[in-house]
Amino acid sequence: MIRSLLRGLAAAALLFTGLAPVCRPNTYVIYVAPSDSPAAAAATAKADGSLIFAERRVHSALTKAAELLQTGPHTVNVLVAPGAYPGKLKAGVWALPLINNPEATLRLIGGFNADFTGRQPFGNLSRLVTVEGRDGAILQIAPKSALKELVISGFVFDAAPSNKYDAKTNSILKGTSRSYPLISFSQLKTDHLVVDSNIFLNGAHGAFDPFVAPLSANAVIDISNNFFLNNIKTMKPAGAPSRAGSVKQLNLVHNSFLLSWPFNPDPTSSNVSAIELYHKDCCQELRIEGNLFAYNPGGAMQHDWPEDRMPKTAIHNNLFYMNAALFQDGTPKNGVFAGKFGTNPKYLLVDLETAEDDLGYDMAGNVSIDPKITIAMADLKAADSYAVDRANTVMNDIRRLFSVNQDGGTVAIANFAPALVFSTNSLPLPAEPQAKAFGVQTDKLWQP
């Protein structure tokens, strides 16, 4: 009875002083491993049902994480063993339930070994296996979500099972492939987004755009150490402005952009380059450092906005090679930028020396050398809308009246974004010694 009285007095004191009970931060761990695997046995042995849990499916872990993070300054680390994970009901998508908690931190970390004592995501592959007909991005963040920090590190996002390919032309069939990115952030509100050490592969509609809104004036986006392989219109590196302003800094560091395809196999296409630069709304500062851009037919960086509309930009210690095969004047060292720079009717191709001489960005330490990466790459047979004669048809007369693109007949296209397989036995890393410091570094993984 005395204890009850003391608790009542304590509660009354809190009400009188206007204070609320302090919510102490907890760190939860959710181990994920496929059924009947050595990692599953290790996960079950570690679980205590209080702070440590074990799950067999990634989607179950996401549901549990959302449950734990609804209130309070807590952290959930979802640690995923290697394996091929199906989505809920084998639908090929993973949806993070709504978490509207600006104090919470969620870290999704794949690539662990069987006993969870270490990880190597480029050897121990944690695959999120999608399927034909997926109804959205492979990983989806619920709209109206808010997190202090979100980390996505160590997963394989391969869209090939949801794509269609033409065996005759060795090309993707865009019209019947899924027109969703690999990750959708749905304007998540956060102060720190980390996308690190993942493999983004065969995206028919991009890998992802880091379209997150800052919680405060100090929001940062870190995109680092990822393989971007064989994706169409890979990324627009831009955050979403909010009442807190724009993202303070967007860092694109030590990624490998290989075989990034234009939206259409045509030098007049939109979204031609590996990354599409955005104006000042993207961020206050843009840092592009240590990346490797190679074999991207439509250019490394697309620059369509006037230079004076761009954020403060630093481009340091990147490698650029063979990034303009789509264009007639695409030499191996050209295509550092491909863009209209505000007013040009056609894309201008800019090599490294021209960029350093003519543009006002902070550029230093960049090189144009052959990285000697082993990738089977067939010659692209593209169309060129400027070189196609207009077909003399009634329908084209109508299209001309309404300033709509006119039909030029049938043009053969081959080797446009064919399916690519990622193999741990032959990682797409440079064989050239001088190029090994650029792009993905397999020994430099994200650490909390």
Tab-separated table of C-alpha atoms in Angstrom:
chain	number	residue	atom	x	y	z
A	1	MET	CA	0.000	0.000	0.000
A	2	ILE	CA	2.896	2.336	0.806
A	3	ARG	CA	4.395	1.622	-2.611
A	4	SER	CA	1.097	2.438	-4.303
A	5	LEU	CA	0.930	5.706	-2.374
A	6	LEU	CA	4.487	6.607	-3.396
A	7	ARG	CA	3.734	5.878	-7.050
A	8	GLY	CA	0.639	8.066	-6.829
A	9	LEU	CA	2.648	10.911	-5.265
A	10	ALA	CA	5.299	10.595	-7.977
A	11	ALA	CA	2.669	10.765	-10.718
A	12	ALA	CA	1.060	13.772	-9.045
A	13	ALA	CA	4.428	15.515	-8.835
A	14	LEU	CA	4.998	14.968	-12.555
A	15	LEU	CA	1.606	16.449	-13.358
A	16	PHE	CA	2.214	19.404	-11.067
A	17	THR	CA	5.629	20.212	-12.521
A	18	GLY	CA	4.492	19.652	-16.120
A	19	LEU	CA	7.143	16.981	-16.712
A	20	ALA	CA	6.556	13.681	-18.495
A	21	PRO	CA	8.307	10.373	-17.823
A	22	VAL	CA	11.571	10.125	-19.758
A	23	CYS	CA	11.565	7.487	-22.530
A	24	ARG	CA	14.970	5.867	-22.440
A	25	PRO	CA	16.346	4.871	-25.843
A	26	ASN	CA	16.569	1.176	-26.615
A	27	THR	CA	18.537	-0.558	-29.342
A	28	TYR	CA	16.783	-3.584	-30.790
A	29	VAL	CA	18.290	-6.215	-33.082
A	30	ILE	CA	16.306	-8.358	-35.496
A	31	TYR	CA	18.247	-11.218	-37.088
A	32	VAL	CA	16.908	-12.530	-40.391
A	33	ALA	CA	17.931	-15.837	-41.962
A	34	PRO	CA	16.290	-18.357	-44.311
A	35	SER	CA	14.624	-21.385	-42.765
A	36	ASP	CA	16.775	-24.454	-42.054
A	37	SER	CA	20.022	-22.578	-42.631
A	38	PRO	CA	23.003	-22.392	-40.241
A	39	ALA	CA	22.294	-18.653	-39.958
A	40	ALA	CA	18.716	-19.382	-38.825
A	41	ALA	CA	20.031	-21.545	-35.995
A	42	ALA	CA	22.456	-18.781	-34.990
A	43	ALA	CA	19.672	-16.165	-35.076
A	44	THR	CA	17.361	-18.292	-32.926
A	45	ALA	CA	20.126	-18.850	-30.389
A	46	LYS	CA	20.714	-15.098	-30.065
A	47	ALA	CA	17.047	-14.093	-29.672
A	48	ASP	CA	15.711	-13.212	-26.225
A	49	GLY	CA	12.256	-11.934	-27.194
A	50	SER	CA	12.900	-8.598	-25.494
A	51	LEU	CA	15.632	-6.680	-27.281
A	52	ILE	CA	16.748	-9.360	-29.739
A	53	PHE	CA	14.469	-11.142	-32.199
A	54	ALA	CA	14.779	-13.704	-34.988
A	55	GLU	CA	12.755	-13.802	-38.201
A	56	ARG	CA	12.774	-15.995	-41.317
A	57	ARG	CA	11.494	-13.352	-43.758
A	58	VAL	CA	12.627	-9.797	-44.432
A	59	HIS	CA	9.041	-8.534	-44.641
A	60	SER	CA	8.343	-9.947	-41.152
A	61	ALA	CA	11.385	-8.090	-39.845
A	62	LEU	CA	10.141	-4.826	-41.383
A	63	THR	CA	6.773	-5.268	-39.692
A	64	LYS	CA	8.452	-5.953	-36.342
A	65	ALA	CA	10.759	-2.950	-36.759
A	66	ALA	CA	7.792	-0.653	-37.447
A	67	GLU	CA	6.059	-1.965	-34.340
A	68	LEU	CA	9.114	-1.202	-32.171
A	69	LEU	CA	9.677	2.292	-33.616
A	70	GLN	CA	6.235	3.868	-33.344
A	71	THR	CA	7.279	6.059	-30.384
A	72	GLY	CA	10.481	6.992	-28.586
A	73	PRO	CA	14.128	7.576	-29.557
A	74	HIS	CA	14.802	3.921	-30.322
A	75	THR	CA	17.065	2.189	-32.851
A	76	VAL	CA	16.317	-1.027	-34.715
A	77	ASN	CA	19.088	-2.894	-36.530
A	78	VAL	CA	17.759	-5.483	-38.983
A	79	LEU	CA	20.700	-7.821	-39.740
A	80	VAL	CA	20.174	-10.096	-42.740
A	81	ALA	CA	22.084	-13.270	-43.583
A	82	PRO	CA	22.806	-14.334	-47.183
A	83	GLY	CA	20.002	-15.957	-49.105
A	84	ALA	CA	17.248	-15.432	-51.655
A	85	TYR	CA	14.295	-13.834	-49.872
A	86	PRO	CA	10.780	-13.832	-51.384
A	87	GLY	CA	8.426	-10.985	-50.638
A	88	LYS	CA	5.202	-11.375	-48.717
A	89	LEU	CA	3.118	-14.039	-50.487
A	90	LYS	CA	5.995	-14.158	-53.003
A	91	ALA	CA	4.787	-10.905	-54.582
A	92	GLY	CA	8.336	-9.606	-55.127
A	93	VAL	CA	7.968	-6.367	-53.130
A	94	TRP	CA	8.789	-5.294	-49.576
A	95	ALA	CA	6.814	-2.515	-47.903
A	96	LEU	CA	7.981	-0.807	-44.733
A	97	PRO	CA	4.843	0.043	-42.710
A	98	LEU	CA	4.231	3.640	-41.678
A	99	ILE	CA	6.647	4.940	-39.041
A	100	ASN	CA	6.019	8.570	-38.172
A	101	ASN	CA	8.649	9.026	-35.475
A	102	PRO	CA	11.341	11.691	-36.051
A	103	GLU	CA	13.321	10.312	-33.085
A	104	ALA	CA	13.684	6.780	-34.486
A	105	THR	CA	16.561	5.139	-36.356
A	106	LEU	CA	16.141	2.155	-38.665
A	107	ARG	CA	19.093	0.294	-40.169
A	108	LEU	CA	18.539	-2.452	-42.743
A	109	ILE	CA	21.867	-4.254	-43.135
A	110	GLY	CA	22.474	-7.300	-45.332
A	111	GLY	CA	25.432	-9.435	-46.329
A	112	PHE	CA	26.231	-11.040	-42.971
A	113	ASN	CA	27.926	-14.408	-42.683
A	114	ALA	CA	26.220	-17.477	-41.234
A	115	ASP	CA	26.955	-16.650	-37.582
A	116	PHE	CA	26.472	-12.855	-37.902
A	117	THR	CA	30.030	-12.127	-36.740
A	118	GLY	CA	30.967	-10.239	-39.921
A	119	ARG	CA	29.639	-9.248	-43.306
A	120	GLN	CA	30.674	-8.918	-46.937
A	121	PRO	CA	27.649	-7.896	-49.046
A	122	PHE	CA	29.526	-8.442	-52.321
A	123	GLY	CA	30.228	-12.052	-51.387
A	124	ASN	CA	27.401	-13.004	-49.031
A	125	LEU	CA	24.501	-11.884	-51.198
A	126	SER	CA	21.236	-10.933	-49.477
A	127	ARG	CA	18.882	-11.004	-52.457
A	128	LEU	CA	15.415	-9.452	-52.452
A	129	VAL	CA	13.943	-11.601	-55.204
A	130	THR	CA	11.267	-9.895	-57.256
A	131	VAL	CA	8.835	-11.457	-59.729
A	132	GLU	CA	7.043	-10.775	-62.969
A	133	GLY	CA	4.225	-8.257	-62.505
A	134	ARG	CA	5.472	-6.651	-59.280
A	135	ASP	CA	3.111	-3.842	-58.301
A	136	GLY	CA	5.644	-1.218	-57.226
A	137	ALA	CA	9.228	-0.614	-56.196
A	138	ILE	CA	11.050	-3.635	-54.792
A	139	LEU	CA	11.490	-1.772	-51.468
A	140	GLN	CA	8.781	0.749	-50.617
A	141	ILE	CA	8.757	3.277	-47.777
A	142	ALA	CA	5.217	4.136	-46.690
A	143	PRO	CA	4.038	7.682	-47.515
A	144	LYS	CA	4.056	10.205	-44.638
A	145	SER	CA	6.879	8.342	-42.850
A	146	ALA	CA	9.434	10.134	-40.666
A	147	LEU	CA	12.690	8.742	-39.231
A	148	LYS	CA	15.715	10.428	-37.725
A	149	GLU	CA	17.933	8.093	-39.771
A	150	LEU	CA	17.385	5.380	-42.371
A	151	VAL	CA	20.207	3.090	-43.500
A	152	ILE	CA	19.915	0.600	-46.385
A	153	SER	CA	23.144	-1.357	-46.822
A	154	GLY	CA	24.154	-4.704	-48.243
A	155	PHE	CA	21.305	-5.912	-50.485
A	156	VAL	CA	20.873	-7.056	-54.069
A	157	PHE	CA	18.036	-5.335	-55.945
A	158	ASP	CA	17.717	-7.130	-59.301
A	159	ALA	CA	14.759	-6.192	-61.502
A	160	ALA	CA	15.427	-8.773	-64.233
A	161	PRO	CA	12.644	-11.194	-63.150
A	162	SER	CA	10.087	-8.387	-63.567
A	163	ASN	CA	11.409	-7.348	-66.997
A	164	LYS	CA	10.688	-8.663	-70.475
A	165	TYR	CA	13.410	-9.192	-73.095
A	166	ASP	CA	13.459	-9.737	-76.849
A	167	ALA	CA	15.651	-12.715	-77.681
A	168	LYS	CA	16.010	-11.620	-81.326
A	169	THR	CA	17.431	-8.170	-80.609
A	170	ASN	CA	18.973	-8.891	-77.189
A	171	SER	CA	17.114	-5.839	-75.844
A	172	ILE	CA	14.776	-5.039	-73.010
A	173	LEU	CA	11.097	-4.646	-73.897
A	174	LYS	CA	10.292	-1.490	-71.962
A	175	GLY	CA	6.596	-1.477	-72.732
A	176	THR	CA	6.038	-4.802	-70.976
A	177	SER	CA	8.666	-4.419	-68.220
A	178	ARG	CA	7.665	-2.925	-64.876
A	179	SER	CA	7.902	0.873	-64.840
A	180	TYR	CA	8.840	1.216	-61.172
A	181	PRO	CA	12.197	2.026	-59.569
A	182	LEU	CA	14.000	-0.431	-57.300
A	183	ILE	CA	13.464	1.701	-54.164
A	184	SER	CA	10.735	4.283	-53.539
A	185	PHE	CA	11.227	6.679	-50.617
A	186	SER	CA	7.838	8.436	-50.907
A	187	GLN	CA	9.280	11.742	-49.602
A	188	LEU	CA	10.343	10.208	-46.310
A	189	LYS	CA	11.144	12.919	-43.756
A	190	THR	CA	14.601	12.310	-42.320
A	191	ASP	CA	17.805	13.999	-41.267
A	192	HIS	CA	20.074	11.231	-42.537
A	193	LEU	CA	19.607	8.807	-45.408
A	194	VAL	CA	22.358	6.254	-46.049
A	195	VAL	CA	22.316	3.973	-49.100
A	196	ASP	CA	25.575	2.028	-49.003
A	197	SER	CA	27.184	-1.127	-50.422
A	198	ASN	CA	24.187	-2.383	-52.385
A	199	ILE	CA	23.878	-3.856	-55.870
A	200	PHE	CA	21.258	-2.214	-58.118
A	201	LEU	CA	20.805	-4.277	-61.245
A	202	ASN	CA	18.674	-4.343	-64.410
A	203	GLY	CA	16.315	-1.536	-63.402
A	204	ALA	CA	13.903	-0.805	-66.271
A	205	HIS	CA	12.856	2.498	-64.687
A	206	GLY	CA	15.812	3.610	-62.630
A	207	ALA	CA	17.472	2.415	-59.427
A	208	PHE	CA	16.073	5.103	-57.133
A	209	ASP	CA	15.893	8.849	-56.635
A	210	PRO	CA	16.817	9.867	-53.052
A	211	PHE	CA	13.700	12.019	-52.857
A	212	VAL	CA	13.565	12.525	-49.084
A	213	ALA	CA	12.547	15.677	-47.223
A	214	PRO	CA	14.754	17.141	-44.468
A	215	LEU	CA	13.518	17.176	-40.888
A	216	SER	CA	15.912	20.006	-40.062
A	217	ALA	CA	18.397	22.352	-41.685
A	218	ASN	CA	21.177	19.775	-41.157
A	219	ALA	CA	19.807	16.908	-43.265
A	220	VAL	CA	22.380	14.810	-45.169
A	221	ILE	CA	22.065	12.157	-47.886
A	222	ASP	CA	24.944	9.677	-48.242
A	223	ILE	CA	24.960	7.398	-51.307
A	224	SER	CA	28.173	5.414	-51.177
A	225	ASN	CA	29.953	2.258	-52.319
A	226	ASN	CA	27.113	0.900	-54.474
A	227	PHE	CA	27.222	-0.976	-57.771
A	228	PHE	CA	24.762	0.529	-60.257
A	229	LEU	CA	24.751	-1.981	-63.114
A	230	ASN	CA	22.702	-2.054	-66.297
A	231	ASN	CA	19.934	0.327	-65.203
A	232	ILE	CA	17.856	2.620	-67.417
A	233	LYS	CA	17.936	6.302	-66.256
A	234	THR	CA	19.706	5.261	-63.068
A	235	MET	CA	19.238	8.218	-60.739
A	236	LYS	CA	18.412	11.844	-60.206
A	237	PRO	CA	20.422	12.735	-57.062
A	238	ALA	CA	18.006	15.186	-55.469
A	239	GLY	CA	16.210	15.566	-52.178
A	240	ALA	CA	12.753	17.067	-51.683
A	241	PRO	CA	12.519	20.578	-50.172
A	242	SER	CA	10.426	20.909	-47.023
A	243	ARG	CA	9.579	23.573	-44.451
A	244	ALA	CA	13.069	22.983	-43.052
A	245	GLY	CA	14.545	24.010	-46.420
A	246	SER	CA	16.527	21.799	-48.775
A	247	VAL	CA	18.943	18.991	-47.933
A	248	LYS	CA	22.161	20.480	-46.565
A	249	GLN	CA	24.528	18.069	-48.302
A	250	LEU	CA	24.159	15.247	-50.797
A	251	ASN	CA	27.225	13.014	-51.022
A	252	LEU	CA	27.718	10.648	-53.947
A	253	VAL	CA	30.919	8.819	-52.995
A	254	HIS	CA	32.766	5.734	-54.312
A	255	ASN	CA	29.952	4.299	-56.396
A	256	SER	CA	30.427	2.360	-59.625
A	257	PHE	CA	28.080	3.434	-62.438
A	258	LEU	CA	28.395	0.876	-65.217
A	259	LEU	CA	26.163	0.377	-68.260
A	260	SER	CA	23.611	3.038	-67.333
A	261	TRP	CA	21.224	3.301	-70.266
A	262	PRO	CA	19.235	6.279	-71.587
A	263	PHE	CA	15.459	6.249	-71.282
A	264	ASN	CA	15.334	5.471	-75.012
A	265	PRO	CA	18.168	4.286	-77.300
A	266	ASP	CA	18.218	7.603	-79.123
A	267	PRO	CA	20.515	10.633	-78.711
A	268	THR	CA	17.410	12.839	-78.589
A	269	SER	CA	15.982	10.915	-75.611
A	270	SER	CA	15.340	12.424	-72.200
A	271	ASN	CA	17.193	10.986	-69.192
A	272	VAL	CA	20.253	9.922	-71.170
A	273	SER	CA	23.053	9.881	-68.575
A	274	ALA	CA	23.934	7.742	-65.564
A	275	ILE	CA	22.941	10.504	-63.153
A	276	GLU	CA	20.726	13.475	-63.941
A	277	LEU	CA	21.846	16.592	-62.089
A	278	TYR	CA	19.144	18.818	-60.631
A	279	HIS	CA	19.055	22.494	-59.700
A	280	LYS	CA	19.444	24.104	-56.260
A	281	ASP	CA	16.309	22.477	-54.860
A	282	CYS	CA	18.234	19.193	-54.843
A	283	CYS	CA	20.520	20.273	-52.010
A	284	GLN	CA	22.682	23.132	-50.808
A	285	GLU	CA	25.914	21.235	-51.538
A	286	LEU	CA	26.529	18.360	-53.936
A	287	ARG	CA	29.694	16.293	-53.508
A	288	ILE	CA	30.615	13.778	-56.238
A	289	GLU	CA	33.807	12.050	-55.170
A	290	GLY	CA	35.696	8.831	-55.823
A	291	ASN	CA	33.124	7.403	-58.246
A	292	LEU	CA	33.699	5.332	-61.356
A	293	PHE	CA	31.636	6.148	-64.457
A	294	ALA	CA	32.290	3.747	-67.344
A	295	TYR	CA	30.463	2.313	-70.360
A	296	ASN	CA	27.411	4.548	-69.889
A	297	PRO	CA	26.246	5.205	-73.491
A	298	GLY	CA	24.415	8.469	-72.757
A	299	GLY	CA	27.056	10.174	-70.618
A	300	ALA	CA	28.154	10.136	-66.991
A	301	MET	CA	26.301	13.230	-65.735
A	302	GLN	CA	23.363	14.935	-67.452
A	303	HIS	CA	23.418	18.719	-67.062
A	304	ASP	CA	20.281	20.350	-68.469
A	305	TRP	CA	19.939	23.282	-66.047
A	306	PRO	CA	21.950	26.499	-66.487
A	307	GLU	CA	25.097	26.536	-64.400
A	308	ASP	CA	23.907	29.479	-62.293
A	309	ARG	CA	20.847	27.461	-61.199
A	310	MET	CA	22.954	24.638	-59.751
A	311	PRO	CA	23.920	23.956	-56.104
A	312	LYS	CA	27.453	24.385	-54.820
A	313	THR	CA	29.163	21.426	-56.474
A	314	ALA	CA	32.463	19.626	-55.876
A	315	ILE	CA	33.613	16.902	-58.314
A	316	HIS	CA	36.774	15.282	-56.992
A	317	ASN	CA	38.797	12.167	-57.792
A	318	ASN	CA	36.364	10.436	-60.138
A	319	LEU	CA	37.139	8.194	-63.105
A	320	PHE	CA	35.333	8.743	-66.430
A	321	TYR	CA	35.711	6.414	-69.399
A	322	MET	CA	33.698	5.595	-72.525
A	323	ASN	CA	30.528	7.411	-71.546
A	324	ALA	CA	29.160	8.655	-74.872
A	325	ALA	CA	28.704	5.737	-77.278
A	326	LEU	CA	25.142	6.884	-78.004
A	327	PHE	CA	26.387	10.028	-79.729
A	328	GLN	CA	28.216	10.372	-83.035
A	329	ASP	CA	31.091	12.302	-81.463
A	330	GLY	CA	31.299	10.043	-78.425
A	331	THR	CA	35.008	9.382	-77.921
A	332	PRO	CA	36.260	7.296	-74.956
A	333	LYS	CA	37.141	10.440	-73.000
A	334	ASN	CA	34.000	12.371	-73.898
A	335	GLY	CA	30.686	12.375	-72.042
A	336	VAL	CA	31.735	13.530	-68.575
A	337	PHE	CA	28.708	15.786	-69.048
A	338	ALA	CA	25.947	15.432	-71.618
A	339	GLY	CA	23.436	18.209	-71.408
A	340	LYS	CA	21.609	21.170	-72.855
A	341	PHE	CA	22.892	23.546	-70.170
A	342	GLY	CA	19.684	25.514	-70.227
A	343	THR	CA	19.040	26.581	-73.820
A	344	ASN	CA	20.759	24.280	-76.313
A	345	PRO	CA	18.400	22.329	-78.596
A	346	LYS	CA	20.723	19.317	-78.663
A	347	TYR	CA	22.909	17.667	-76.054
A	348	LEU	CA	26.412	19.070	-75.742
A	349	LEU	CA	29.122	16.540	-74.939
A	350	VAL	CA	31.763	17.791	-72.510
A	351	ASP	CA	35.053	16.027	-71.810
A	352	LEU	CA	37.035	16.382	-68.619
A	353	GLU	CA	39.434	19.058	-69.821
A	354	THR	CA	36.612	21.210	-71.206
A	355	ALA	CA	34.635	20.824	-67.995
A	356	GLU	CA	37.572	21.973	-65.896
A	357	ASP	CA	38.254	24.939	-68.200
A	358	ASP	CA	34.718	26.130	-68.949
A	359	LEU	CA	32.626	25.349	-65.876
A	360	GLY	CA	32.909	26.997	-62.474
A	361	TYR	CA	32.619	23.857	-60.349
A	362	ASP	CA	35.225	22.740	-57.833
A	363	MET	CA	36.921	20.016	-59.860
A	364	ALA	CA	40.165	18.266	-58.930
A	365	GLY	CA	41.838	14.879	-59.212
A	366	ASN	CA	39.514	13.466	-61.893
A	367	VAL	CA	40.902	11.133	-64.578
A	368	SER	CA	39.890	9.589	-67.905
A	369	ILE	CA	41.567	6.178	-68.122
A	370	ASP	CA	40.441	2.683	-69.097
A	371	PRO	CA	39.579	0.856	-65.830
A	372	LYS	CA	39.718	-2.521	-67.622
A	373	ILE	CA	36.574	-3.918	-66.055
A	374	THR	CA	35.461	-7.279	-67.399
A	375	ILE	CA	31.916	-6.758	-68.664
A	376	ALA	CA	30.498	-8.437	-71.724
A	377	MET	CA	29.202	-5.488	-73.725
A	378	ALA	CA	27.706	-5.910	-77.202
A	379	ASP	CA	27.618	-2.912	-79.510
A	380	LEU	CA	24.468	-0.832	-79.071
A	381	LYS	CA	22.483	-0.350	-82.258
A	382	ALA	CA	20.481	2.807	-81.536
A	383	ALA	CA	18.153	5.117	-83.405
A	384	ASP	CA	18.754	8.798	-84.094
A	385	SER	CA	15.580	10.834	-84.368
A	386	TYR	CA	17.425	13.663	-86.110
A	387	ALA	CA	18.513	11.305	-88.887
A	388	VAL	CA	15.151	9.599	-89.456
A	389	ASP	CA	13.064	10.911	-92.346
A	390	ARG	CA	9.455	11.800	-91.687
A	391	ALA	CA	6.958	9.314	-93.124
A	392	ASN	CA	4.479	10.943	-95.500
A	393	THR	CA	1.203	9.893	-93.867
A	394	VAL	CA	-2.081	11.560	-92.922
A	395	MET	CA	-1.377	10.777	-89.264
A	396	ASN	CA	1.915	12.647	-89.420
A	397	ASP	CA	0.125	15.656	-90.937
A	398	ILE	CA	-2.151	15.694	-87.890
A	399	ARG	CA	0.782	15.249	-85.522
A	400	ARG	CA	2.591	18.180	-87.153
A	401	LEU	CA	-0.426	20.447	-86.650
A	402	PHE	CA	-0.352	19.751	-82.912
A	403	SER	CA	3.461	19.877	-82.593
A	404	VAL	CA	3.573	16.186	-81.661
A	405	ASN	CA	6.488	13.893	-82.590
A	406	GLN	CA	5.988	12.428	-86.059
A	407	ASP	CA	6.485	8.846	-87.181
A	408	GLY	CA	9.660	8.031	-89.057
A	409	GLY	CA	8.916	4.395	-89.682
A	410	THR	CA	10.592	1.355	-88.170
A	411	VAL	CA	14.208	1.511	-86.999
A	412	ALA	CA	16.171	-1.571	-85.927
A	413	ILE	CA	17.470	-1.475	-82.343
A	414	ALA	CA	19.722	-4.097	-80.789
A	415	ASN	CA	21.605	-4.732	-77.527
A	416	PHE	CA	19.663	-2.152	-75.553
A	417	ALA	CA	19.863	-2.925	-71.796
A	418	PRO	CA	19.990	-6.729	-72.079
A	419	ALA	CA	19.759	-8.661	-68.810
A	420	LEU	CA	22.984	-8.801	-66.801
A	421	VAL	CA	23.889	-11.362	-64.132
A	422	PHE	CA	25.884	-10.382	-61.043
A	423	SER	CA	28.449	-12.999	-60.080
A	424	THR	CA	30.518	-13.041	-56.889
A	425	ASN	CA	33.182	-14.925	-58.856
A	426	SER	CA	33.771	-11.995	-61.191
A	427	LEU	CA	33.055	-8.686	-59.508
A	428	PRO	CA	32.969	-5.686	-61.886
A	429	LEU	CA	36.065	-4.087	-60.382
A	430	PRO	CA	38.957	-2.420	-62.217
A	431	ALA	CA	41.892	-4.561	-63.285
A	432	GLU	CA	43.934	-1.464	-64.123
A	433	PRO	CA	46.085	-0.702	-61.025
A	434	GLN	CA	45.693	3.069	-61.440
A	435	ALA	CA	41.891	2.690	-61.454
A	436	LYS	CA	41.446	0.534	-58.352
A	437	ALA	CA	41.005	3.513	-56.021
A	438	PHE	CA	37.838	4.559	-57.897
A	439	GLY	CA	34.328	3.239	-57.483
A	440	VAL	CA	33.256	0.508	-55.073
A	441	GLN	CA	35.749	-0.498	-52.394
A	442	THR	CA	34.758	-3.922	-51.081
A	443	ASP	CA	36.618	-3.433	-47.801
A	444	LYS	CA	35.018	-0.084	-46.949
A	445	LEU	CA	31.504	-0.823	-45.781
A	446	TRP	CA	29.160	1.445	-43.880
A	447	GLN	CA	29.666	1.439	-40.115
A	448	PRO	CA	27.302	3.029	-37.541
